[in-house]
């Protein structure tokens, strides 16, 4: 089967980071073109995105209101194996830690224990903060002070600062994998975990497809979006139609982005700008 890979730079990411989606996509395609596994292609693509300080994952992740950076990342393969980390701190590539969790009997490790697990696997101490992430925190704190808080009552709906990254792939043997990595959203309490490391919400892979999504995590979790899109593909819908159905679950003021790949093609749907890359220009084949 022809290998296929998609990457995205998050709901709300504009054309200025299009190069990141492409470079990451090409890195993943190198893995697939030499016969590598979809899972490894997704990891390598996401590492490129995490290392780009312009994107809200790995280096350059958003800070919590207390100035800490807590990151989430996840991987899932077509055999339903998954590895995820949530609220991990002080590592360069959360997706590589998720890959290490994937090799354990568990699916999700969180917080300090996820960080300790990363150290036990040789992930060195790394500070993902950048001048930009510090600037954004000051901006958020100023909004809080001025009372422009996106009142928790409004449940983030007006907050449009995202930048999660993700990738989905199909390898030559027709195996699927999905991955995601994020620093979260703006205005986050310490300990907050969104959809990105949650199987079924932020990502899903199975024998029929791989799906990963971005946007307001609280809204995504409540609709179990990735599994919803996967199920539509498993029912026989083309991935583009399935992604469109997924997007239609949300009101316009909730930012959402979806990428999906199946045996028959790929789909992408978003209600905001979203820099993304697809290794084939055709959506169905
Ligand atoms: N879904 C991510 C979260 O809520 C944010 C994003 O996709 O930009 O943590």
PDB file of C-alpha atoms and ligand atoms in Angstrom:
ATOM      1  CA  UNK A   1       0.000   0.000   0.000  1.00  0.00           C
ATOM      2  CA  UNK A   2       1.141   3.523  -0.691  1.00  0.00           C
ATOM      3  CA  UNK A   3       2.403   5.204   2.488  1.00  0.00           C
ATOM      4  CA  UNK A   4       0.560   8.332   3.548  1.00  0.00           C
ATOM      5  CA  UNK A   5       1.184  10.867   6.282  1.00  0.00           C
ATOM      6  CA  UNK A   6      -0.463  14.058   7.506  1.00  0.00           C
ATOM      7  CA  UNK A   7       0.738  16.596  10.051  1.00  0.00           C
ATOM      8  CA  UNK A   8      -0.883  19.663  11.605  1.00  0.00           C
ATOM      9  CA  UNK A   9       0.319  22.602  13.682  1.00  0.00           C
ATOM     10  CA  UNK A  10      -2.881  23.129  15.673  1.00  0.00           C
ATOM     11  CA  UNK A  11      -6.236  24.833  15.277  1.00  0.00           C
ATOM     12  CA  UNK A  12      -5.462  28.515  14.895  1.00  0.00           C
ATOM     13  CA  UNK A  13      -1.983  28.030  13.423  1.00  0.00           C
ATOM     14  CA  UNK A  14      -1.582  30.164  10.326  1.00  0.00           C
ATOM     15  CA  UNK A  15       0.442  30.071   7.122  1.00  0.00           C
ATOM     16  CA  UNK A  16       3.512  31.412   8.921  1.00  0.00           C
ATOM     17  CA  UNK A  17       4.152  27.918  10.334  1.00  0.00           C
ATOM     18  CA  UNK A  18       3.250  25.991   7.179  1.00  0.00           C
ATOM     19  CA  UNK A  19       6.946  25.178   6.719  1.00  0.00           C
ATOM     20  CA  UNK A  20       6.921  23.325  10.050  1.00  0.00           C
ATOM     21  CA  UNK A  21       4.023  21.097   8.952  1.00  0.00           C
ATOM     22  CA  UNK A  22       5.885  20.321   5.741  1.00  0.00           C
ATOM     23  CA  UNK A  23       9.314  19.673   7.238  1.00  0.00           C
ATOM     24  CA  UNK A  24       7.754  17.381   9.841  1.00  0.00           C
ATOM     25  CA  UNK A  25       5.731  15.639   7.137  1.00  0.00           C
ATOM     26  CA  UNK A  26       8.811  15.032   5.052  1.00  0.00           C
ATOM     27  CA  UNK A  27      10.680  13.684   8.053  1.00  0.00           C
ATOM     28  CA  UNK A  28       7.849  11.220   8.673  1.00  0.00           C
ATOM     29  CA  UNK A  29       7.720  10.277   5.000  1.00  0.00           C
ATOM     30  CA  UNK A  30      11.436   9.424   5.044  1.00  0.00           C
ATOM     31  CA  UNK A  31      10.600   6.761   7.623  1.00  0.00           C
ATOM     32  CA  UNK A  32       7.652   5.435   5.599  1.00  0.00           C
ATOM     33  CA  UNK A  33       9.473   5.493   2.263  1.00  0.00           C
ATOM     34  CA  UNK A  34      12.204   3.253   3.571  1.00  0.00           C
ATOM     35  CA  UNK A  35       9.567   0.755   4.718  1.00  0.00           C
ATOM     36  CA  UNK A  36       9.361   1.957   8.327  1.00  0.00           C
ATOM     37  CA  UNK A  37       6.352   1.699  10.601  1.00  0.00           C
ATOM     38  CA  UNK A  38       3.551   4.250  10.760  1.00  0.00           C
ATOM     39  CA  UNK A  39       4.156   4.507  14.513  1.00  0.00           C
ATOM     40  CA  UNK A  40       7.798   5.512  14.057  1.00  0.00           C
ATOM     41  CA  UNK A  41       6.901   7.950  11.268  1.00  0.00           C
ATOM     42  CA  UNK A  42       4.384   9.686  13.539  1.00  0.00           C
ATOM     43  CA  UNK A  43       6.940   9.946  16.364  1.00  0.00           C
ATOM     44  CA  UNK A  44       9.644  11.395  14.116  1.00  0.00           C
ATOM     45  CA  UNK A  45       7.244  13.903  12.536  1.00  0.00           C
ATOM     46  CA  UNK A  46       6.020  15.055  15.941  1.00  0.00           C
ATOM     47  CA  UNK A  47       9.580  15.425  17.281  1.00  0.00           C
ATOM     48  CA  UNK A  48      10.229  17.967  14.503  1.00  0.00           C
ATOM     49  CA  UNK A  49       7.088  19.889  15.516  1.00  0.00           C
ATOM     50  CA  UNK A  50       7.925  19.715  19.236  1.00  0.00           C
ATOM     51  CA  UNK A  51      11.406  21.106  18.546  1.00  0.00           C
ATOM     52  CA  UNK A  52      10.007  24.101  16.654  1.00  0.00           C
ATOM     53  CA  UNK A  53       9.799  26.895  19.256  1.00  0.00           C
ATOM     54  CA  UNK A  54       6.967  28.586  17.340  1.00  0.00           C
ATOM     55  CA  UNK A  55       4.595  25.748  18.134  1.00  0.00           C
ATOM     56  CA  UNK A  56       2.832  24.975  21.381  1.00  0.00           C
ATOM     57  CA  UNK A  57       4.335  21.533  21.999  1.00  0.00           C
ATOM     58  CA  UNK A  58       7.708  20.572  23.461  1.00  0.00           C
ATOM     59  CA  UNK A  59      10.014  23.613  23.191  1.00  0.00           C
ATOM     60  CA  UNK A  60       7.864  26.758  23.311  1.00  0.00           C
ATOM     61  CA  UNK A  61       4.921  25.157  25.112  1.00  0.00           C
ATOM     62  CA  UNK A  62       2.478  27.441  26.865  1.00  0.00           C
ATOM     63  CA  UNK A  63       2.898  28.118  30.564  1.00  0.00           C
ATOM     64  CA  UNK A  64       0.320  27.430  33.228  1.00  0.00           C
ATOM     65  CA  UNK A  65      -0.870  30.449  35.191  1.00  0.00           C
ATOM     66  CA  UNK A  66       1.835  29.663  37.773  1.00  0.00           C
ATOM     67  CA  UNK A  67       4.577  29.810  35.113  1.00  0.00           C
ATOM     68  CA  UNK A  68       5.144  26.065  34.894  1.00  0.00           C
ATOM     69  CA  UNK A  69       5.076  24.137  31.635  1.00  0.00           C
ATOM     70  CA  UNK A  70       3.168  20.875  31.769  1.00  0.00           C
ATOM     71  CA  UNK A  71       2.913  18.963  28.515  1.00  0.00           C
ATOM     72  CA  UNK A  72       0.719  16.167  27.160  1.00  0.00           C
ATOM     73  CA  UNK A  73       1.526  13.727  24.348  1.00  0.00           C
ATOM     74  CA  UNK A  74       0.088  10.493  23.016  1.00  0.00           C
ATOM     75  CA  UNK A  75       0.534   7.754  20.472  1.00  0.00           C
ATOM     76  CA  UNK A  76      -1.822   5.050  19.287  1.00  0.00           C
ATOM     77  CA  UNK A  77      -1.400   2.242  16.766  1.00  0.00           C
ATOM     78  CA  UNK A  78      -3.838   0.162  14.728  1.00  0.00           C
ATOM     79  CA  UNK A  79      -3.569  -2.800  17.116  1.00  0.00           C
ATOM     80  CA  UNK A  80      -5.091  -0.485  19.772  1.00  0.00           C
ATOM     81  CA  UNK A  81      -1.837  -0.242  21.699  1.00  0.00           C
ATOM     82  CA  UNK A  82      -1.316   3.254  23.087  1.00  0.00           C
ATOM     83  CA  UNK A  83       1.163   5.244  25.147  1.00  0.00           C
ATOM     84  CA  UNK A  84       0.382   8.648  26.650  1.00  0.00           C
ATOM     85  CA  UNK A  85       1.805  11.164  29.112  1.00  0.00           C
ATOM     86  CA  UNK A  86      -0.025  14.050  30.758  1.00  0.00           C
ATOM     87  CA  UNK A  87       1.220  17.073  32.709  1.00  0.00           C
ATOM     88  CA  UNK A  88       4.825  15.981  32.224  1.00  0.00           C
ATOM     89  CA  UNK A  89       7.510  18.581  32.972  1.00  0.00           C
ATOM     90  CA  UNK A  90      11.137  19.206  32.074  1.00  0.00           C
ATOM     91  CA  UNK A  91      11.560  16.992  29.020  1.00  0.00           C
ATOM     92  CA  UNK A  92      12.429  17.937  25.450  1.00  0.00           C
ATOM     93  CA  UNK A  93      10.225  15.506  23.564  1.00  0.00           C
ATOM     94  CA  UNK A  94       7.081  14.315  25.367  1.00  0.00           C
ATOM     95  CA  UNK A  95       6.174  12.211  22.318  1.00  0.00           C
ATOM     96  CA  UNK A  96       9.317  10.105  22.860  1.00  0.00           C
ATOM     97  CA  UNK A  97       8.271   9.565  26.469  1.00  0.00           C
ATOM     98  CA  UNK A  98       4.825   8.530  25.186  1.00  0.00           C
ATOM     99  CA  UNK A  99       6.662   6.039  22.944  1.00  0.00           C
ATOM    100  CA  UNK A 100       8.363   4.635  26.038  1.00  0.00           C
ATOM    101  CA  UNK A 101       5.003   4.355  27.833  1.00  0.00           C
ATOM    102  CA  UNK A 102       3.711   2.543  24.737  1.00  0.00           C
ATOM    103  CA  UNK A 103       6.245  -0.202  25.470  1.00  0.00           C
ATOM    104  CA  UNK A 104       4.893  -0.703  29.011  1.00  0.00           C
ATOM    105  CA  UNK A 105       1.648  -2.473  30.012  1.00  0.00           C
ATOM    106  CA  UNK A 106       0.111   0.971  30.753  1.00  0.00           C
ATOM    107  CA  UNK A 107      -1.569   3.548  28.562  1.00  0.00           C
ATOM    108  CA  UNK A 108      -1.221   6.821  30.506  1.00  0.00           C
ATOM    109  CA  UNK A 109       1.295   8.157  33.022  1.00  0.00           C
ATOM    110  CA  UNK A 110       0.754  11.557  34.621  1.00  0.00           C
ATOM    111  CA  UNK A 111       2.500  14.397  36.428  1.00  0.00           C
ATOM    112  CA  UNK A 112       5.642  13.954  38.517  1.00  0.00           C
ATOM    113  CA  UNK A 113       5.541  10.207  38.069  1.00  0.00           C
ATOM    114  CA  UNK A 114       5.501  10.603  34.290  1.00  0.00           C
ATOM    115  CA  UNK A 115       8.537  12.881  34.627  1.00  0.00           C
ATOM    116  CA  UNK A 116      10.265  10.344  36.896  1.00  0.00           C
ATOM    117  CA  UNK A 117       9.472   7.616  34.378  1.00  0.00           C
ATOM    118  CA  UNK A 118      11.024   9.763  31.633  1.00  0.00           C
ATOM    119  CA  UNK A 119      14.210  10.166  33.686  1.00  0.00           C
ATOM    120  CA  UNK A 120      14.357   6.405  34.249  1.00  0.00           C
ATOM    121  CA  UNK A 121      14.270   6.011  30.462  1.00  0.00           C
ATOM    122  CA  UNK A 122      17.139   8.460  29.981  1.00  0.00           C
ATOM    123  CA  UNK A 123      15.236  11.636  29.033  1.00  0.00           C
ATOM    124  CA  UNK A 124      17.488  14.463  30.202  1.00  0.00           C
ATOM    125  CA  UNK A 125      16.298  17.517  32.126  1.00  0.00           C
ATOM    126  CA  UNK A 126      15.238  20.176  29.632  1.00  0.00           C
ATOM    127  CA  UNK A 127      13.527  23.546  30.037  1.00  0.00           C
ATOM    128  CA  UNK A 128      10.996  23.994  27.217  1.00  0.00           C
ATOM    129  CA  UNK A 129      10.390  27.675  28.092  1.00  0.00           C
ATOM    130  CA  UNK A 130      11.174  30.292  25.447  1.00  0.00           C
ATOM    131  CA  UNK A 131      11.026  34.108  25.526  1.00  0.00           C
ATOM    132  CA  UNK A 132       7.756  33.780  23.595  1.00  0.00           C
ATOM    133  CA  UNK A 133       6.174  31.403  26.106  1.00  0.00           C
ATOM    134  CA  UNK A 134       7.143  33.843  28.885  1.00  0.00           C
ATOM    135  CA  UNK A 135       5.679  36.744  26.921  1.00  0.00           C
ATOM    136  CA  UNK A 136       2.419  34.859  26.388  1.00  0.00           C
ATOM    137  CA  UNK A 137       2.149  34.084  30.075  1.00  0.00           C
ATOM    138  CA  UNK A 138       2.542  37.786  30.902  1.00  0.00           C
ATOM    139  CA  UNK A 139      -0.149  38.536  28.334  1.00  0.00           C
ATOM    140  CA  UNK A 140      -2.493  35.984  29.930  1.00  0.00           C
ATOM    141  CA  UNK A 141      -1.768  37.272  33.432  1.00  0.00           C
ATOM    142  CA  UNK A 142      -2.429  40.849  32.295  1.00  0.00           C
ATOM    143  CA  UNK A 143      -5.788  39.767  30.892  1.00  0.00           C
ATOM    144  CA  UNK A 144      -6.596  38.092  34.189  1.00  0.00           C
ATOM    145  CA  UNK A 145      -5.624  41.227  36.114  1.00  0.00           C
ATOM    146  CA  UNK A 146      -7.683  43.417  33.818  1.00  0.00           C
ATOM    147  CA  UNK A 147     -10.637  41.142  34.321  1.00  0.00           C
ATOM    148  CA  UNK A 148     -10.492  40.002  30.727  1.00  0.00           C
ATOM    149  CA  UNK A 149     -10.287  36.455  31.931  1.00  0.00           C
ATOM    150  CA  UNK A 150     -12.092  34.192  29.507  1.00  0.00           C
ATOM    151  CA  UNK A 151     -14.274  33.576  32.565  1.00  0.00           C
ATOM    152  CA  UNK A 152     -14.147  29.930  33.419  1.00  0.00           C
ATOM    153  CA  UNK A 153     -17.907  30.163  33.190  1.00  0.00           C
ATOM    154  CA  UNK A 154     -17.515  30.782  29.494  1.00  0.00           C
ATOM    155  CA  UNK A 155     -15.449  27.645  29.491  1.00  0.00           C
ATOM    156  CA  UNK A 156     -12.699  28.926  27.245  1.00  0.00           C
ATOM    157  CA  UNK A 157     -14.976  29.346  24.249  1.00  0.00           C
ATOM    158  CA  UNK A 158     -13.565  32.712  23.304  1.00  0.00           C
ATOM    159  CA  UNK A 159      -9.945  31.722  23.836  1.00  0.00           C
ATOM    160  CA  UNK A 160      -8.338  31.084  20.543  1.00  0.00           C
ATOM    161  CA  UNK A 161      -4.704  30.528  21.348  1.00  0.00           C
ATOM    162  CA  UNK A 162      -3.737  27.032  20.379  1.00  0.00           C
ATOM    163  CA  UNK A 163      -0.960  25.228  18.633  1.00  0.00           C
ATOM    164  CA  UNK A 164      -1.059  21.568  19.509  1.00  0.00           C
ATOM    165  CA  UNK A 165       0.721  19.417  16.946  1.00  0.00           C
ATOM    166  CA  UNK A 166      -0.270  16.060  15.546  1.00  0.00           C
ATOM    167  CA  UNK A 167       0.363  13.461  12.869  1.00  0.00           C
ATOM    168  CA  UNK A 168      -1.400  10.449  11.379  1.00  0.00           C
ATOM    169  CA  UNK A 169       0.194   7.863   9.101  1.00  0.00           C
ATOM    170  CA  UNK A 170      -0.390   4.732   7.083  1.00  0.00           C
ATOM    171  CA  UNK A 171       2.634   2.618   6.263  1.00  0.00           C
ATOM    172  CA  UNK A 172       3.354   0.283   3.346  1.00  0.00           C
ATOM    173  CA  UNK A 173       1.831  -2.622   5.202  1.00  0.00           C
ATOM    174  CA  UNK A 174      -1.379  -0.650   5.686  1.00  0.00           C
ATOM    175  CA  UNK A 175      -0.826  -0.133   9.414  1.00  0.00           C
ATOM    176  CA  UNK A 176      -2.148   3.082  10.955  1.00  0.00           C
ATOM    177  CA  UNK A 177      -0.841   5.284  13.757  1.00  0.00           C
ATOM    178  CA  UNK A 178      -1.873   8.587  15.312  1.00  0.00           C
ATOM    179  CA  UNK A 179      -0.036  10.981  17.616  1.00  0.00           C
ATOM    180  CA  UNK A 180      -0.463  14.333  19.313  1.00  0.00           C
ATOM    181  CA  UNK A 181       1.581  16.651  21.527  1.00  0.00           C
ATOM    182  CA  UNK A 182       0.659  19.890  23.275  1.00  0.00           C
ATOM    183  CA  UNK A 183       1.485  22.464  25.874  1.00  0.00           C
ATOM    184  CA  UNK A 184      -2.264  22.945  26.333  1.00  0.00           C
ATOM    185  CA  UNK A 185      -4.265  26.143  25.878  1.00  0.00           C
ATOM    186  CA  UNK A 186      -3.978  29.680  27.239  1.00  0.00           C
ATOM    187  CA  UNK A 187      -5.246  30.255  30.813  1.00  0.00           C
ATOM    188  CA  UNK A 188      -4.641  26.822  32.290  1.00  0.00           C
ATOM    189  CA  UNK A 189      -4.697  25.860  35.904  1.00  0.00           C
ATOM    190  CA  UNK A 190      -1.771  23.678  36.948  1.00  0.00           C
ATOM    191  CA  UNK A 191      -2.787  20.059  36.566  1.00  0.00           C
ATOM    192  CA  UNK A 192      -5.253  20.720  33.771  1.00  0.00           C
ATOM    193  CA  UNK A 193      -5.194  17.990  31.135  1.00  0.00           C
ATOM    194  CA  UNK A 194      -6.974  18.409  27.811  1.00  0.00           C
ATOM    195  CA  UNK A 195      -7.957  15.957  25.122  1.00  0.00           C
ATOM    196  CA  UNK A 196      -4.561  15.466  23.525  1.00  0.00           C
ATOM    197  CA  UNK A 197      -3.305  12.547  25.664  1.00  0.00           C
ATOM    198  CA  UNK A 198      -6.742  10.926  25.976  1.00  0.00           C
ATOM    199  CA  UNK A 199      -7.425   7.946  23.728  1.00  0.00           C
ATOM    200  CA  UNK A 200     -10.673   8.456  21.814  1.00  0.00           C
ATOM    201  CA  UNK A 201     -10.706  12.208  22.461  1.00  0.00           C
ATOM    202  CA  UNK A 202      -7.425  13.651  21.145  1.00  0.00           C
ATOM    203  CA  UNK A 203      -6.486  10.703  18.974  1.00  0.00           C
ATOM    204  CA  UNK A 204      -7.578   7.268  17.869  1.00  0.00           C
ATOM    205  CA  UNK A 205      -6.132   4.545  15.674  1.00  0.00           C
ATOM    206  CA  UNK A 206      -7.467   1.145  14.743  1.00  0.00           C
ATOM    207  CA  UNK A 207      -7.423  -1.297  11.853  1.00  0.00           C
ATOM    208  CA  UNK A 208      -9.442   1.078   9.640  1.00  0.00           C
ATOM    209  CA  UNK A 209      -7.914   4.509  10.177  1.00  0.00           C
ATOM    210  CA  UNK A 210      -5.968   6.948  12.305  1.00  0.00           C
ATOM    211  CA  UNK A 211      -7.364  10.259  13.545  1.00  0.00           C
ATOM    212  CA  UNK A 212      -5.933  13.126  15.586  1.00  0.00           C
ATOM    213  CA  UNK A 213      -7.566  16.406  16.536  1.00  0.00           C
ATOM    214  CA  UNK A 214      -6.828  19.843  17.972  1.00  0.00           C
ATOM    215  CA  UNK A 215      -8.851  22.635  19.536  1.00  0.00           C
ATOM    216  CA  UNK A 216     -10.491  23.257  22.871  1.00  0.00           C
ATOM    217  CA  UNK A 217      -9.715  20.109  24.803  1.00  0.00           C
ATOM    218  CA  UNK A 218     -12.631  20.313  27.232  1.00  0.00           C
ATOM    219  CA  UNK A 219     -15.118  20.427  24.363  1.00  0.00           C
ATOM    220  CA  UNK A 220     -13.315  17.674  22.430  1.00  0.00           C
ATOM    221  CA  UNK A 221     -13.281  15.298  25.411  1.00  0.00           C
ATOM    222  CA  UNK A 222     -16.992  15.697  25.997  1.00  0.00           C
ATOM    223  CA  UNK A 223     -17.689  14.585  22.426  1.00  0.00           C
ATOM    224  CA  UNK A 224     -14.974  11.874  22.252  1.00  0.00           C
ATOM    225  CA  UNK A 225     -14.170  13.405  18.892  1.00  0.00           C
ATOM    226  CA  UNK A 226     -11.395  11.191  17.498  1.00  0.00           C
ATOM    227  CA  UNK A 227     -13.330   7.990  18.138  1.00  0.00           C
ATOM    228  CA  UNK A 228     -16.433   9.594  16.640  1.00  0.00           C
ATOM    229  CA  UNK A 229     -14.542  10.345  13.418  1.00  0.00           C
ATOM    230  CA  UNK A 230     -12.903   6.904  13.444  1.00  0.00           C
ATOM    231  CA  UNK A 231     -16.280   5.190  13.788  1.00  0.00           C
ATOM    232  CA  UNK A 232     -17.678   7.087  10.796  1.00  0.00           C
ATOM    233  CA  UNK A 233     -14.700   5.887   8.709  1.00  0.00           C
ATOM    234  CA  UNK A 234     -15.118   2.330  10.009  1.00  0.00           C
ATOM    235  CA  UNK A 235     -18.755   2.513   8.864  1.00  0.00           C
ATOM    236  CA  UNK A 236     -17.493   3.195   5.342  1.00  0.00           C
ATOM    237  CA  UNK A 237     -17.499   6.971   5.041  1.00  0.00           C
ATOM    238  CA  UNK A 238     -14.544   8.606   3.258  1.00  0.00           C
ATOM    239  CA  UNK A 239     -12.226  10.289   5.791  1.00  0.00           C
ATOM    240  CA  UNK A 240     -13.093  13.746   4.457  1.00  0.00           C
ATOM    241  CA  UNK A 241     -16.809  13.162   5.058  1.00  0.00           C
ATOM    242  CA  UNK A 242     -16.059  11.702   8.489  1.00  0.00           C
ATOM    243  CA  UNK A 243     -13.933  14.723   9.429  1.00  0.00           C
ATOM    244  CA  UNK A 244     -16.689  17.062   8.250  1.00  0.00           C
ATOM    245  CA  UNK A 245     -19.206  15.180  10.422  1.00  0.00           C
ATOM    246  CA  UNK A 246     -16.862  15.506  13.386  1.00  0.00           C
ATOM    247  CA  UNK A 247     -16.484  19.233  12.863  1.00  0.00           C
ATOM    248  CA  UNK A 248     -20.250  19.651  12.668  1.00  0.00           C
ATOM    249  CA  UNK A 249     -20.573  18.494  16.300  1.00  0.00           C
ATOM    250  CA  UNK A 250     -19.188  21.850  17.472  1.00  0.00           C
ATOM    251  CA  UNK A 251     -20.563  25.362  17.518  1.00  0.00           C
ATOM    252  CA  UNK A 252     -18.552  27.824  15.430  1.00  0.00           C
ATOM    253  CA  UNK A 253     -17.068  29.549  18.484  1.00  0.00           C
ATOM    254  CA  UNK A 254     -15.250  26.378  19.551  1.00  0.00           C
ATOM    255  CA  UNK A 255     -12.041  26.052  17.555  1.00  0.00           C
ATOM    256  CA  UNK A 256     -11.497  22.558  16.177  1.00  0.00           C
ATOM    257  CA  UNK A 257      -9.156  20.873  13.690  1.00  0.00           C
ATOM    258  CA  UNK A 258      -9.183  17.241  12.532  1.00  0.00           C
ATOM    259  CA  UNK A 259      -6.870  15.110  10.376  1.00  0.00           C
ATOM    260  CA  UNK A 260      -7.592  11.496   9.410  1.00  0.00           C
ATOM    261  CA  UNK A 261      -6.167   8.798   7.169  1.00  0.00           C
ATOM    262  CA  UNK A 262      -7.772   5.541   5.995  1.00  0.00           C
ATOM    263  CA  UNK A 263      -7.004   2.888   3.390  1.00  0.00           C
ATOM    264  CA  UNK A 264      -8.907   4.968   0.821  1.00  0.00           C
ATOM    265  CA  UNK A 265      -7.463   8.424   1.427  1.00  0.00           C
ATOM    266  CA  UNK A 266      -7.305  11.254   3.914  1.00  0.00           C
ATOM    267  CA  UNK A 267      -9.412  14.062   5.335  1.00  0.00           C
ATOM    268  CA  UNK A 268      -8.840  17.407   7.002  1.00  0.00           C
ATOM    269  CA  UNK A 269     -11.431  19.719   8.518  1.00  0.00           C
ATOM    270  CA  UNK A 270     -11.024  22.814  10.660  1.00  0.00           C
ATOM    271  CA  UNK A 271     -13.065  25.866  11.548  1.00  0.00           C
ATOM    272  CA  UNK A 272      -9.972  28.061  12.002  1.00  0.00           C
ATOM    273  CA  UNK A 273      -6.734  28.467  10.104  1.00  0.00           C
ATOM    274  CA  UNK A 274      -4.716  25.297  10.504  1.00  0.00           C
ATOM    275  CA  UNK A 275      -1.294  24.730   8.961  1.00  0.00           C
ATOM    276  CA  UNK A 276      -1.211  21.126   7.790  1.00  0.00           C
ATOM    277  CA  UNK A 277       0.653  18.889   5.382  1.00  0.00           C
ATOM    278  CA  UNK A 278      -0.541  15.840   3.446  1.00  0.00           C
ATOM    279  CA  UNK A 279       1.980  13.668   1.641  1.00  0.00           C
ATOM    280  CA  UNK A 280      -0.472  13.125  -1.218  1.00  0.00           C
ATOM    281  CA  UNK A 281      -2.384  16.037  -2.737  1.00  0.00           C
ATOM    282  CA  UNK A 282      -5.350  13.787  -3.499  1.00  0.00           C
ATOM    283  CA  UNK A 283      -7.842  13.167  -0.726  1.00  0.00           C
ATOM    284  CA  UNK A 284      -9.142   9.862  -2.079  1.00  0.00           C
ATOM    285  CA  UNK A 285      -7.430   7.122  -4.044  1.00  0.00           C
TER     286      UNK A 285
HETATM  287  N1  LIG B   1      -6.433  20.332  22.361  1.00  0.00           N
HETATM  288  C1  LIG B   1      -5.390  21.007  23.101  1.00  0.00           C
HETATM  289  C2  LIG B   1      -5.767  21.080  24.543  1.00  0.00           C
HETATM  290  O1  LIG B   1      -6.901  21.401  24.847  1.00  0.00           O
HETATM  291  C3  LIG B   1      -5.115  22.386  22.599  1.00  0.00           C
HETATM  292  C4  LIG B   1      -4.986  22.517  21.116  1.00  0.00           C
HETATM  293  O2  LIG B   1      -5.320  21.631  20.364  1.00  0.00           O
HETATM  294  O3  LIG B   1      -4.504  23.553  20.682  1.00  0.00           O
HETATM  295  O4  LIG B   1      -4.914  20.885  25.371  1.00  0.00           O
END
